mmCIF file of N, CA and C in Angstrom:
data_model
loop_
_atom_site.group_PDB
_atom_site.id
_atom_site.type_symbol
_atom_site.label_atom_id
_atom_site.label_comp_id
_atom_site.label_asym_id
_atom_site.label_seq_id
_atom_site.Cartn_x
_atom_site.Cartn_y
_atom_site.Cartn_z
ATOM 1 N N UNK A 1 26.495 33.098 -21.712
ATOM 2 C CA UNK A 1 26.288 31.913 -20.905
ATOM 3 C C UNK A 1 26.158 30.715 -21.846
ATOM 4 N N UNK A 2 26.899 29.642 -21.564
ATOM 5 C CA UNK A 2 26.871 28.457 -22.425
ATOM 6 C C UNK A 2 25.608 27.638 -22.151
ATOM 7 N N UNK A 3 25.320 26.685 -23.053
ATOM 8 C CA UNK A 3 24.169 25.799 -22.870
ATOM 9 C C UNK A 3 24.309 24.986 -21.586
ATOM 10 N N UNK A 4 25.536 24.527 -21.290
ATOM 11 C CA UNK A 4 25.768 23.763 -20.054
ATOM 12 C C UNK A 4 25.481 24.609 -18.825
ATOM 13 N N UNK A 5 25.892 25.879 -18.855
ATOM 14 C CA UNK A 5 25.630 26.782 -17.726
ATOM 15 C C UNK A 5 24.131 27.006 -17.542
ATOM 16 N N UNK A 6 23.404 27.166 -18.655
ATOM 17 C CA UNK A 6 21.947 27.358 -18.576
ATOM 18 C C UNK A 6 21.272 26.097 -18.025
ATOM 19 N N UNK A 7 21.713 24.934 -18.483
ATOM 20 C CA UNK A 7 21.142 23.677 -17.998
ATOM 21 C C UNK A 7 21.393 23.518 -16.508
ATOM 22 N N UNK A 8 22.611 23.799 -16.057
ATOM 23 C CA UNK A 8 22.958 23.710 -14.637
ATOM 24 C C UNK A 8 22.126 24.686 -13.826
ATOM 25 N N UNK A 9 21.952 25.897 -14.338
ATOM 26 C CA UNK A 9 21.157 26.909 -13.653
ATOM 27 C C UNK A 9 19.696 26.485 -13.547
ATOM 28 N N UNK A 10 19.151 25.930 -14.627
ATOM 29 C CA UNK A 10 17.765 25.461 -14.628
ATOM 30 C C UNK A 10 17.605 24.314 -13.644
ATOM 31 N N UNK A 11 18.538 23.361 -13.662
ATOM 32 C CA UNK A 11 18.496 22.228 -12.738
ATOM 33 C C UNK A 11 18.547 22.723 -11.294
ATOM 34 N N UNK A 12 19.409 23.673 -11.024
ATOM 35 C CA UNK A 12 19.545 24.210 -9.677
ATOM 36 C C UNK A 12 18.235 24.846 -9.206
ATOM 37 N N UNK A 13 17.585 25.610 -10.076
ATOM 38 C CA UNK A 13 16.300 26.238 -9.718
ATOM 39 C C UNK A 13 15.229 25.181 -9.460
ATOM 40 N N UNK A 14 15.200 24.142 -10.299
ATOM 41 C CA UNK A 14 14.214 23.074 -10.130
ATOM 42 C C UNK A 14 14.433 22.354 -8.799
ATOM 43 N N UNK A 15 15.679 22.047 -8.485
ATOM 44 C CA UNK A 15 15.987 21.349 -7.239
ATOM 45 C C UNK A 15 15.642 22.230 -6.045
ATOM 46 N N UNK A 16 15.929 23.518 -6.128
ATOM 47 C CA UNK A 16 15.560 24.442 -5.045
ATOM 48 C C UNK A 16 14.044 24.443 -4.842
ATOM 49 N N UNK A 17 13.302 24.442 -5.944
ATOM 50 C CA UNK A 17 11.838 24.433 -5.876
ATOM 51 C C UNK A 17 11.352 23.139 -5.211
ATOM 52 N N UNK A 18 11.946 22.011 -5.591
ATOM 53 C CA UNK A 18 11.562 20.726 -5.007
ATOM 54 C C UNK A 18 11.946 20.649 -3.534
ATOM 55 N N UNK A 19 13.073 21.218 -3.180
ATOM 56 C CA UNK A 19 13.529 21.191 -1.787
ATOM 57 C C UNK A 19 12.514 21.855 -0.868
ATOM 58 N N UNK A 20 11.799 22.831 -1.395
ATOM 59 C CA UNK A 20 10.760 23.484 -0.606
ATOM 60 C C UNK A 20 9.649 22.534 -0.185
ATOM 61 N N UNK A 21 9.446 21.456 -0.957
ATOM 62 C CA UNK A 21 8.419 20.463 -0.631
ATOM 63 C C UNK A 21 8.847 19.523 0.483
ATOM 64 N N UNK A 22 10.152 19.446 0.705
ATOM 65 C CA UNK A 22 10.670 18.510 1.710
ATOM 66 C C UNK A 22 11.464 19.252 2.782
ATOM 67 N N UNK A 23 10.923 20.394 3.194
ATOM 68 C CA UNK A 23 11.514 21.141 4.301
ATOM 69 C C UNK A 23 12.911 21.653 4.046
ATOM 70 N N UNK A 24 13.214 21.962 2.799
ATOM 71 C CA UNK A 24 14.521 22.512 2.473
ATOM 72 C C UNK A 24 15.618 21.468 2.304
ATOM 73 N N UNK A 25 15.252 20.185 2.305
ATOM 74 C CA UNK A 25 16.234 19.111 2.164
ATOM 75 C C UNK A 25 16.678 19.016 0.698
ATOM 76 N N UNK A 26 17.664 19.825 0.359
ATOM 77 C CA UNK A 26 18.151 19.901 -1.020
ATOM 78 C C UNK A 26 18.718 18.579 -1.499
ATOM 79 N N UNK A 27 19.420 17.864 -0.625
ATOM 80 C CA UNK A 27 20.018 16.583 -1.025
ATOM 81 C C UNK A 27 18.928 15.585 -1.420
ATOM 82 N N UNK A 28 17.853 15.529 -0.653
ATOM 83 C CA UNK A 28 16.751 14.616 -0.970
ATOM 84 C C UNK A 28 16.074 15.031 -2.268
ATOM 85 N N UNK A 29 15.849 16.323 -2.427
ATOM 86 C CA UNK A 29 15.219 16.817 -3.649
ATOM 87 C C UNK A 29 16.070 16.479 -4.867
ATOM 88 N N UNK A 30 17.365 16.684 -4.760
ATOM 89 C CA UNK A 30 18.252 16.392 -5.881
ATOM 90 C C UNK A 30 18.294 14.901 -6.184
ATOM 91 N N UNK A 31 18.320 14.062 -5.126
ATOM 92 C CA UNK A 31 18.350 12.606 -5.323
ATOM 93 C C UNK A 31 17.062 12.151 -6.020
ATOM 94 N N UNK A 32 15.910 12.660 -5.594
ATOM 95 C CA UNK A 32 14.644 12.276 -6.202
ATOM 96 C C UNK A 32 14.577 12.741 -7.659
ATOM 97 N N UNK A 33 15.044 13.957 -7.907
ATOM 98 C CA UNK A 33 15.076 14.487 -9.266
ATOM 99 C C UNK A 33 15.946 13.598 -10.156
ATOM 100 N N UNK A 34 17.108 13.211 -9.640
ATOM 101 C CA UNK A 34 18.011 12.348 -10.427
ATOM 102 C C UNK A 34 17.417 10.955 -10.649
ATOM 103 N N UNK A 35 16.687 10.437 -9.652
ATOM 104 C CA UNK A 35 16.032 9.140 -9.817
ATOM 105 C C UNK A 35 14.981 9.224 -10.928
ATOM 106 N N UNK A 36 14.294 10.352 -11.010
ATOM 107 C CA UNK A 36 13.313 10.547 -12.076
ATOM 108 C C UNK A 36 14.013 10.620 -13.429
ATOM 109 N N UNK A 37 15.130 11.318 -13.482
ATOM 110 C CA UNK A 37 15.891 11.409 -14.731
ATOM 111 C C UNK A 37 16.313 10.004 -15.176
ATOM 112 N N UNK A 38 16.744 9.166 -14.233
ATOM 113 C CA UNK A 38 17.125 7.785 -14.576
ATOM 114 C C UNK A 38 15.918 6.992 -15.065
ATOM 115 N N UNK A 39 14.757 7.177 -14.422
ATOM 116 C CA UNK A 39 13.543 6.479 -14.851
ATOM 117 C C UNK A 39 13.178 6.865 -16.281
ATOM 118 N N UNK A 40 13.315 8.150 -16.604
ATOM 119 C CA UNK A 40 13.029 8.628 -17.961
ATOM 120 C C UNK A 40 14.025 8.014 -18.947
ATOM 121 N N UNK A 41 15.279 7.890 -18.534
ATOM 122 C CA UNK A 41 16.292 7.290 -19.396
ATOM 123 C C UNK A 41 16.035 5.822 -19.687
ATOM 124 N N UNK A 42 15.336 5.142 -18.780
ATOM 125 C CA UNK A 42 15.040 3.711 -18.960
ATOM 126 C C UNK A 42 13.734 3.466 -19.710
ATOM 127 N N UNK A 43 12.925 4.502 -19.899
ATOM 128 C CA UNK A 43 11.611 4.310 -20.497
ATOM 129 C C UNK A 43 11.403 5.336 -21.618
ATOM 130 N N UNK A 44 11.453 4.858 -22.847
ATOM 131 C CA UNK A 44 11.348 5.751 -24.007
ATOM 132 C C UNK A 44 10.016 6.511 -24.025
ATOM 133 N N UNK A 45 8.944 5.905 -23.528
ATOM 134 C CA UNK A 45 7.647 6.597 -23.515
ATOM 135 C C UNK A 45 7.667 7.778 -22.539
ATOM 136 N N UNK A 46 8.373 7.629 -21.411
ATOM 137 C CA UNK A 46 8.489 8.756 -20.480
ATOM 138 C C UNK A 46 9.282 9.894 -21.103
ATOM 139 N N UNK A 47 10.248 9.542 -21.942
ATOM 140 C CA UNK A 47 11.075 10.564 -22.581
ATOM 141 C C UNK A 47 10.245 11.455 -23.509
ATOM 142 N N UNK A 48 9.076 10.969 -23.924
ATOM 143 C CA UNK A 48 8.202 11.750 -24.802
ATOM 144 C C UNK A 48 7.198 12.621 -24.042
ATOM 145 N N UNK A 49 7.206 12.542 -22.725
ATOM 146 C CA UNK A 49 6.289 13.345 -21.906
ATOM 147 C C UNK A 49 6.899 14.735 -21.723
ATOM 148 N N UNK A 50 6.067 15.745 -21.731
ATOM 149 C CA UNK A 50 6.533 17.128 -21.564
ATOM 150 C C UNK A 50 7.279 17.270 -20.230
ATOM 151 N N UNK A 51 8.427 17.959 -20.242
ATOM 152 C CA UNK A 51 9.223 18.110 -19.022
ATOM 153 C C UNK A 51 8.443 18.672 -17.836
ATOM 154 N N UNK A 52 7.529 19.615 -18.100
ATOM 155 C CA UNK A 52 6.770 20.185 -16.975
ATOM 156 C C UNK A 52 5.835 19.156 -16.343
ATOM 157 N N UNK A 53 5.352 18.189 -17.121
ATOM 158 C CA UNK A 53 4.510 17.116 -16.578
ATOM 159 C C UNK A 53 5.354 16.155 -15.740
ATOM 160 N N UNK A 54 6.573 15.874 -16.211
ATOM 161 C CA UNK A 54 7.484 15.031 -15.428
ATOM 162 C C UNK A 54 7.838 15.713 -14.108
ATOM 163 N N UNK A 55 8.021 17.023 -14.161
ATOM 164 C CA UNK A 55 8.347 17.779 -12.958
ATOM 165 C C UNK A 55 7.186 17.728 -11.964
ATOM 166 N N UNK A 56 5.955 17.795 -12.453
ATOM 167 C CA UNK A 56 4.790 17.657 -11.575
ATOM 168 C C UNK A 56 4.752 16.278 -10.919
ATOM 169 N N UNK A 57 5.144 15.251 -11.677
ATOM 170 C CA UNK A 57 5.181 13.897 -11.117
ATOM 171 C C UNK A 57 6.217 13.812 -9.993
ATOM 172 N N UNK A 58 7.380 14.431 -10.193
ATOM 173 C CA UNK A 58 8.404 14.463 -9.143
ATOM 174 C C UNK A 58 7.840 15.174 -7.912
ATOM 175 N N UNK A 59 7.124 16.260 -8.122
ATOM 176 C CA UNK A 59 6.529 16.994 -7.000
ATOM 177 C C UNK A 59 5.525 16.116 -6.248
ATOM 178 N N UNK A 60 4.724 15.354 -6.979
ATOM 179 C CA UNK A 60 3.747 14.473 -6.332
ATOM 180 C C UNK A 60 4.445 13.424 -5.478
ATOM 181 N N UNK A 61 5.500 12.840 -6.016
ATOM 182 C CA UNK A 61 6.224 11.794 -5.291
ATOM 183 C C UNK A 61 6.877 12.378 -4.038
ATOM 184 N N UNK A 62 7.477 13.549 -4.169
ATOM 185 C CA UNK A 62 8.082 14.198 -3.001
ATOM 186 C C UNK A 62 7.023 14.607 -1.979
ATOM 187 N N UNK A 63 5.870 15.071 -2.447
ATOM 188 C CA UNK A 63 4.799 15.474 -1.525
ATOM 189 C C UNK A 63 4.310 14.280 -0.709
ATOM 190 N N UNK A 64 4.368 13.092 -1.288
ATOM 191 C CA UNK A 64 4.015 11.870 -0.556
ATOM 192 C C UNK A 64 5.158 11.397 0.344
ATOM 193 N N UNK A 65 6.312 12.043 0.206
ATOM 194 C CA UNK A 65 7.515 11.665 0.954
ATOM 195 C C UNK A 65 7.941 10.237 0.623
ATOM 196 N N UNK A 66 7.871 9.908 -0.672
ATOM 197 C CA UNK A 66 8.285 8.597 -1.154
ATOM 198 C C UNK A 66 9.455 8.764 -2.116
ATOM 199 N N UNK A 67 10.078 7.648 -2.454
ATOM 200 C CA UNK A 67 11.145 7.631 -3.444
ATOM 201 C C UNK A 67 10.576 7.205 -4.790
ATOM 202 N N UNK A 68 11.335 7.447 -5.836
ATOM 203 C CA UNK A 68 10.983 6.963 -7.169
ATOM 204 C C UNK A 68 11.469 5.522 -7.255
ATOM 205 N N UNK A 69 10.567 4.584 -7.519
ATOM 206 C CA UNK A 69 10.966 3.197 -7.670
ATOM 207 C C UNK A 69 10.148 2.244 -6.831
ATOM 208 N N UNK A 70 10.615 0.997 -6.704
ATOM 209 C CA UNK A 70 9.813 -0.063 -6.084
ATOM 210 C C UNK A 70 9.463 0.164 -4.614
ATOM 211 N N UNK A 71 10.242 0.946 -3.907
ATOM 212 C CA UNK A 71 9.957 1.201 -2.501
ATOM 213 C C UNK A 71 9.091 2.442 -2.309
ATOM 214 N N UNK A 72 8.645 3.044 -3.416
ATOM 215 C CA UNK A 72 7.882 4.277 -3.299
ATOM 216 C C UNK A 72 6.803 4.407 -4.348
ATOM 217 N N UNK A 73 7.128 5.099 -5.437
ATOM 218 C CA UNK A 73 6.142 5.353 -6.491
ATOM 219 C C UNK A 73 6.835 5.370 -7.847
ATOM 220 N N UNK A 74 6.080 5.002 -8.851
ATOM 221 C CA UNK A 74 6.589 4.938 -10.220
ATOM 222 C C UNK A 74 5.962 6.019 -11.086
ATOM 223 N N UNK A 75 6.759 6.655 -11.941
ATOM 224 C CA UNK A 75 6.173 7.494 -12.983
ATOM 225 C C UNK A 75 5.799 6.575 -14.150
ATOM 226 N N UNK A 76 4.535 6.539 -14.501
ATOM 227 C CA UNK A 76 4.070 5.630 -15.550
ATOM 228 C C UNK A 76 3.519 6.458 -16.707
ATOM 229 N N UNK A 77 4.064 6.239 -17.921
ATOM 230 C CA UNK A 77 3.536 6.983 -19.069
ATOM 231 C C UNK A 77 2.136 6.497 -19.408
ATOM 232 N N UNK A 78 1.260 7.458 -19.725
ATOM 233 C CA UNK A 78 -0.115 7.112 -20.062
ATOM 234 C C UNK A 78 -0.668 8.159 -21.013
ATOM 235 N N UNK A 79 -0.916 7.747 -22.243
ATOM 236 C CA UNK A 79 -1.503 8.613 -23.273
ATOM 237 C C UNK A 79 -0.755 9.945 -23.405
ATOM 238 N N UNK A 80 0.565 9.875 -23.490
ATOM 239 C CA UNK A 80 1.373 11.077 -23.682
ATOM 240 C C UNK A 80 1.598 11.896 -22.428
ATOM 241 N N UNK A 81 1.086 11.441 -21.302
ATOM 242 C CA UNK A 81 1.245 12.134 -20.033
ATOM 243 C C UNK A 81 1.932 11.168 -19.059
ATOM 244 N N UNK A 82 2.035 11.552 -17.825
ATOM 245 C CA UNK A 82 2.621 10.680 -16.814
ATOM 246 C C UNK A 82 1.677 10.607 -15.625
ATOM 247 N N UNK A 83 1.523 9.395 -15.110
ATOM 248 C CA UNK A 83 0.702 9.144 -13.933
ATOM 249 C C UNK A 83 1.607 8.583 -12.851
ATOM 250 N N UNK A 84 1.430 9.030 -11.628
ATOM 251 C CA UNK A 84 2.212 8.497 -10.514
ATOM 252 C C UNK A 84 1.428 7.333 -9.910
ATOM 253 N N UNK A 85 2.065 6.173 -9.876
ATOM 254 C CA UNK A 85 1.465 4.978 -9.291
ATOM 255 C C UNK A 85 2.292 4.603 -8.063
ATOM 256 N N UNK A 86 1.653 4.571 -6.907
ATOM 257 C CA UNK A 86 2.344 4.195 -5.677
ATOM 258 C C UNK A 86 2.497 2.682 -5.669
ATOM 259 N N UNK A 87 3.713 2.201 -5.402
ATOM 260 C CA UNK A 87 3.984 0.761 -5.373
ATOM 261 C C UNK A 87 3.344 0.127 -4.141
ATOM 262 N N UNK A 88 3.293 -1.183 -4.118
ATOM 263 C CA UNK A 88 2.763 -1.888 -2.950
ATOM 264 C C UNK A 88 3.526 -1.517 -1.689
ATOM 265 N N UNK A 89 4.843 -1.495 -1.783
ATOM 266 C CA UNK A 89 5.654 -1.129 -0.617
ATOM 267 C C UNK A 89 5.431 0.335 -0.248
ATOM 268 N N UNK A 90 5.224 1.173 -1.242
ATOM 269 C CA UNK A 90 4.917 2.575 -0.975
ATOM 270 C C UNK A 90 3.599 2.721 -0.234
ATOM 271 N N UNK A 91 2.598 1.910 -0.612
ATOM 272 C CA UNK A 91 1.312 1.938 0.094
ATOM 273 C C UNK A 91 1.474 1.502 1.546
ATOM 274 N N UNK A 92 2.277 0.471 1.761
ATOM 275 C CA UNK A 92 2.541 0.021 3.136
ATOM 276 C C UNK A 92 3.201 1.138 3.921
ATOM 277 N N UNK A 93 4.176 1.808 3.318
ATOM 278 C CA UNK A 93 4.852 2.931 3.971
ATOM 279 C C UNK A 93 3.857 4.025 4.353
ATOM 280 N N UNK A 94 2.961 4.375 3.449
ATOM 281 C CA UNK A 94 1.962 5.409 3.736
ATOM 282 C C UNK A 94 1.003 4.966 4.846
ATOM 283 N N UNK A 95 0.597 3.696 4.816
ATOM 284 C CA UNK A 95 -0.290 3.187 5.870
ATOM 285 C C UNK A 95 0.382 3.240 7.236
ATOM 286 N N UNK A 96 1.622 2.778 7.294
ATOM 287 C CA UNK A 96 2.342 2.753 8.568
ATOM 288 C C UNK A 96 2.569 4.171 9.086
ATOM 289 N N UNK A 97 2.903 5.056 8.200
ATOM 290 C CA UNK A 97 3.162 6.442 8.575
ATOM 291 C C UNK A 97 1.908 7.142 9.095
ATOM 292 N N UNK A 98 0.742 6.695 8.649
ATOM 293 C CA UNK A 98 -0.510 7.334 9.067
ATOM 294 C C UNK A 98 -0.780 7.151 10.558
ATOM 295 N N UNK A 99 -0.201 6.111 11.144
ATOM 296 C CA UNK A 99 -0.458 5.812 12.544
ATOM 297 C C UNK A 99 -1.729 5.007 12.754
ATOM 298 N N UNK A 100 -2.482 4.764 11.700
ATOM 299 C CA UNK A 100 -3.725 4.005 11.815
ATOM 300 C C UNK A 100 -3.508 2.501 11.657
ATOM 301 N N UNK A 101 -2.332 2.117 11.186
ATOM 302 C CA UNK A 101 -2.015 0.710 10.937
ATOM 303 C C UNK A 101 -0.750 0.361 11.706
ATOM 304 N N UNK A 102 -0.778 -0.791 12.396
ATOM 305 C CA UNK A 102 0.402 -1.215 13.145
ATOM 306 C C UNK A 102 1.167 -2.336 12.456
ATOM 307 N N UNK A 103 0.479 -3.098 11.610
ATOM 308 C CA UNK A 103 1.100 -4.275 11.027
ATOM 309 C C UNK A 103 0.459 -4.562 9.679
ATOM 310 N N UNK A 104 1.260 -4.917 8.707
ATOM 311 C CA UNK A 104 0.755 -5.293 7.393
ATOM 312 C C UNK A 104 1.440 -6.582 6.973
ATOM 313 N N UNK A 105 0.648 -7.537 6.530
ATOM 314 C CA UNK A 105 1.193 -8.788 6.003
ATOM 315 C C UNK A 105 0.364 -9.193 4.794
ATOM 316 N N UNK A 106 1.002 -9.765 3.819
ATOM 317 C CA UNK A 106 0.304 -10.260 2.637
ATOM 318 C C UNK A 106 0.571 -11.760 2.517
ATOM 319 N N UNK A 107 -0.435 -12.488 2.129
ATOM 320 C CA UNK A 107 -0.320 -13.938 2.013
ATOM 321 C C UNK A 107 -0.949 -14.411 0.707
ATOM 322 N N UNK A 108 -0.383 -15.487 0.178
ATOM 323 C CA UNK A 108 -0.932 -16.152 -1.007
ATOM 324 C C UNK A 108 -1.696 -17.383 -0.525
ATOM 325 N N UNK A 109 -2.866 -17.612 -1.101
ATOM 326 C CA UNK A 109 -3.671 -18.787 -0.789
ATOM 327 C C UNK A 109 -3.531 -19.763 -1.952
ATOM 328 N N UNK A 110 -3.197 -21.016 -1.613
ATOM 329 C CA UNK A 110 -3.048 -22.057 -2.628
ATOM 330 C C UNK A 110 -4.258 -22.988 -2.581
ATOM 331 N N UNK A 111 -4.491 -23.721 -3.665
ATOM 332 C CA UNK A 111 -5.733 -24.488 -3.786
ATOM 333 C C UNK A 111 -5.907 -25.564 -2.721
ATOM 334 N N UNK A 112 -4.850 -26.076 -2.113
ATOM 335 C CA UNK A 112 -4.997 -27.109 -1.079
ATOM 336 C C UNK A 112 -4.911 -26.541 0.334
ATOM 337 N N UNK A 113 -4.858 -25.232 0.471
ATOM 338 C CA UNK A 113 -4.906 -24.596 1.787
ATOM 339 C C UNK A 113 -6.341 -24.627 2.310
ATOM 340 N N UNK A 114 -6.473 -24.552 3.622
ATOM 341 C CA UNK A 114 -7.796 -24.357 4.211
ATOM 342 C C UNK A 114 -7.976 -22.843 4.340
ATOM 343 N N UNK A 115 -9.039 -22.323 3.750
ATOM 344 C CA UNK A 115 -9.239 -20.878 3.760
ATOM 345 C C UNK A 115 -10.710 -20.566 3.936
ATOM 346 N N UNK A 116 -11.009 -19.674 4.869
ATOM 347 C CA UNK A 116 -12.386 -19.249 5.080
ATOM 348 C C UNK A 116 -12.392 -17.758 5.351
ATOM 349 N N UNK A 117 -13.235 -17.050 4.630
ATOM 350 C CA UNK A 117 -13.378 -15.608 4.799
ATOM 351 C C UNK A 117 -14.812 -15.339 5.237
ATOM 352 N N UNK A 118 -14.959 -14.666 6.376
ATOM 353 C CA UNK A 118 -16.282 -14.359 6.905
ATOM 354 C C UNK A 118 -16.438 -12.845 6.971
ATOM 355 N N UNK A 119 -17.206 -12.287 6.018
ATOM 356 C CA UNK A 119 -17.402 -10.842 5.987
ATOM 357 C C UNK A 119 -18.188 -10.348 7.199
ATOM 358 N N UNK A 120 -19.109 -11.171 7.716
ATOM 359 C CA UNK A 120 -19.949 -10.747 8.838
ATOM 360 C C UNK A 120 -19.107 -10.444 10.080
ATOM 361 N N UNK A 121 -18.108 -11.290 10.336
ATOM 362 C CA UNK A 121 -17.272 -11.070 11.523
ATOM 363 C C UNK A 121 -15.930 -10.439 11.170
ATOM 364 N N UNK A 122 -15.734 -10.161 9.884
ATOM 365 C CA UNK A 122 -14.489 -9.568 9.404
ATOM 366 C C UNK A 122 -13.276 -10.413 9.806
ATOM 367 N N UNK A 123 -13.415 -11.739 9.600
ATOM 368 C CA UNK A 123 -12.321 -12.630 9.998
ATOM 369 C C UNK A 123 -11.857 -13.498 8.822
ATOM 370 N N UNK A 124 -10.612 -13.895 8.910
ATOM 371 C CA UNK A 124 -9.993 -14.758 7.908
ATOM 372 C C UNK A 124 -9.373 -15.941 8.636
ATOM 373 N N UNK A 125 -9.653 -17.143 8.157
ATOM 374 C CA UNK A 125 -8.984 -18.340 8.657
ATOM 375 C C UNK A 125 -8.180 -18.898 7.491
ATOM 376 N N UNK A 126 -6.881 -18.960 7.650
ATOM 377 C CA UNK A 126 -6.021 -19.486 6.590
ATOM 378 C C UNK A 126 -5.026 -20.448 7.222
ATOM 379 N N UNK A 127 -5.155 -21.722 6.862
ATOM 380 C CA UNK A 127 -4.206 -22.739 7.307
ATOM 381 C C UNK A 127 -3.524 -23.286 6.062
ATOM 382 N N UNK A 128 -2.254 -22.920 5.871
ATOM 383 C CA UNK A 128 -1.539 -23.382 4.675
ATOM 384 C C UNK A 128 -1.357 -24.891 4.668
ATOM 385 N N UNK A 129 -1.388 -25.470 3.491
ATOM 386 C CA UNK A 129 -1.097 -26.887 3.309
ATOM 387 C C UNK A 129 0.403 -27.069 3.507
ATOM 388 N N UNK A 130 0.784 -27.815 4.529
ATOM 389 C CA UNK A 130 2.209 -27.971 4.849
ATOM 390 C C UNK A 130 2.780 -29.289 4.349
ATOM 391 N N UNK A 131 1.934 -30.229 3.975
ATOM 392 C CA UNK A 131 2.412 -31.537 3.526
ATOM 393 C C UNK A 131 1.953 -31.773 2.089
ATOM 394 N N UNK A 132 2.873 -32.179 1.243
ATOM 395 C CA UNK A 132 2.516 -32.501 -0.130
ATOM 396 C C UNK A 132 2.399 -31.269 -1.012
ATOM 397 N N UNK A 133 1.673 -31.470 -2.103
ATOM 398 C CA UNK A 133 1.499 -30.432 -3.123
ATOM 399 C C UNK A 133 0.564 -29.328 -2.620
ATOM 400 N N UNK A 134 1.023 -28.078 -2.652
ATOM 401 C CA UNK A 134 0.187 -26.935 -2.239
ATOM 402 C C UNK A 134 -0.884 -26.636 -3.267
ATOM 403 N N UNK A 135 -0.639 -27.020 -4.521
ATOM 404 C CA UNK A 135 -1.552 -26.685 -5.596
ATOM 405 C C UNK A 135 -1.217 -25.320 -6.184
ATOM 406 N N UNK A 136 -2.058 -24.874 -7.051
ATOM 407 C CA UNK A 136 -1.846 -23.589 -7.734
ATOM 408 C C UNK A 136 -2.323 -22.449 -6.841
ATOM 409 N N UNK A 137 -1.733 -21.257 -7.022
ATOM 410 C CA UNK A 137 -2.252 -20.094 -6.276
ATOM 411 C C UNK A 137 -3.684 -19.791 -6.730
ATOM 412 N N UNK A 138 -4.557 -19.512 -5.759
ATOM 413 C CA UNK A 138 -5.948 -19.206 -6.098
ATOM 414 C C UNK A 138 -6.372 -17.822 -5.607
ATOM 415 N N UNK A 139 -5.533 -17.177 -4.826
ATOM 416 C CA UNK A 139 -5.884 -15.856 -4.323
ATOM 417 C C UNK A 139 -4.804 -15.318 -3.414
ATOM 418 N N UNK A 140 -5.064 -14.136 -2.927
ATOM 419 C CA UNK A 140 -4.138 -13.491 -1.997
ATOM 420 C C UNK A 140 -4.917 -12.514 -1.142
ATOM 421 N N UNK A 141 -4.364 -12.174 0.004
ATOM 422 C CA UNK A 141 -4.998 -11.205 0.886
ATOM 423 C C UNK A 141 -3.927 -10.503 1.692
ATOM 424 N N UNK A 142 -4.312 -9.383 2.268
ATOM 425 C CA UNK A 142 -3.389 -8.617 3.131
ATOM 426 C C UNK A 142 -4.177 -8.100 4.307
#
């Protein structure tokens, strides 16, 4: 058996294993695996992480039913290992999927906006400055 045949066989077994996490969806498992391979190719520090740790990161991302990248989760190298960080859009996706959240919006507050936050009533009043200079950003909320 050639090295290419062994690599193909190993890849096939890995994809089959990942497909089990997503209800047998081999195409999704393979796409996610390939997205991880591309992420490793773009980040030299990820290339130094042990393959089995990268594979665990792929499993975590698939278990969350997210994609690798800005709409899902990122593999981030950390002290020779890899940590999965869910992106902002990935967090919104998880919140919406939970059924506990119906709407998510994020806003930037500028220094000339009218803004009031009342923890007692759990309310936010934000009236953006519509005329003239908005000023510098001073905060954000969602």
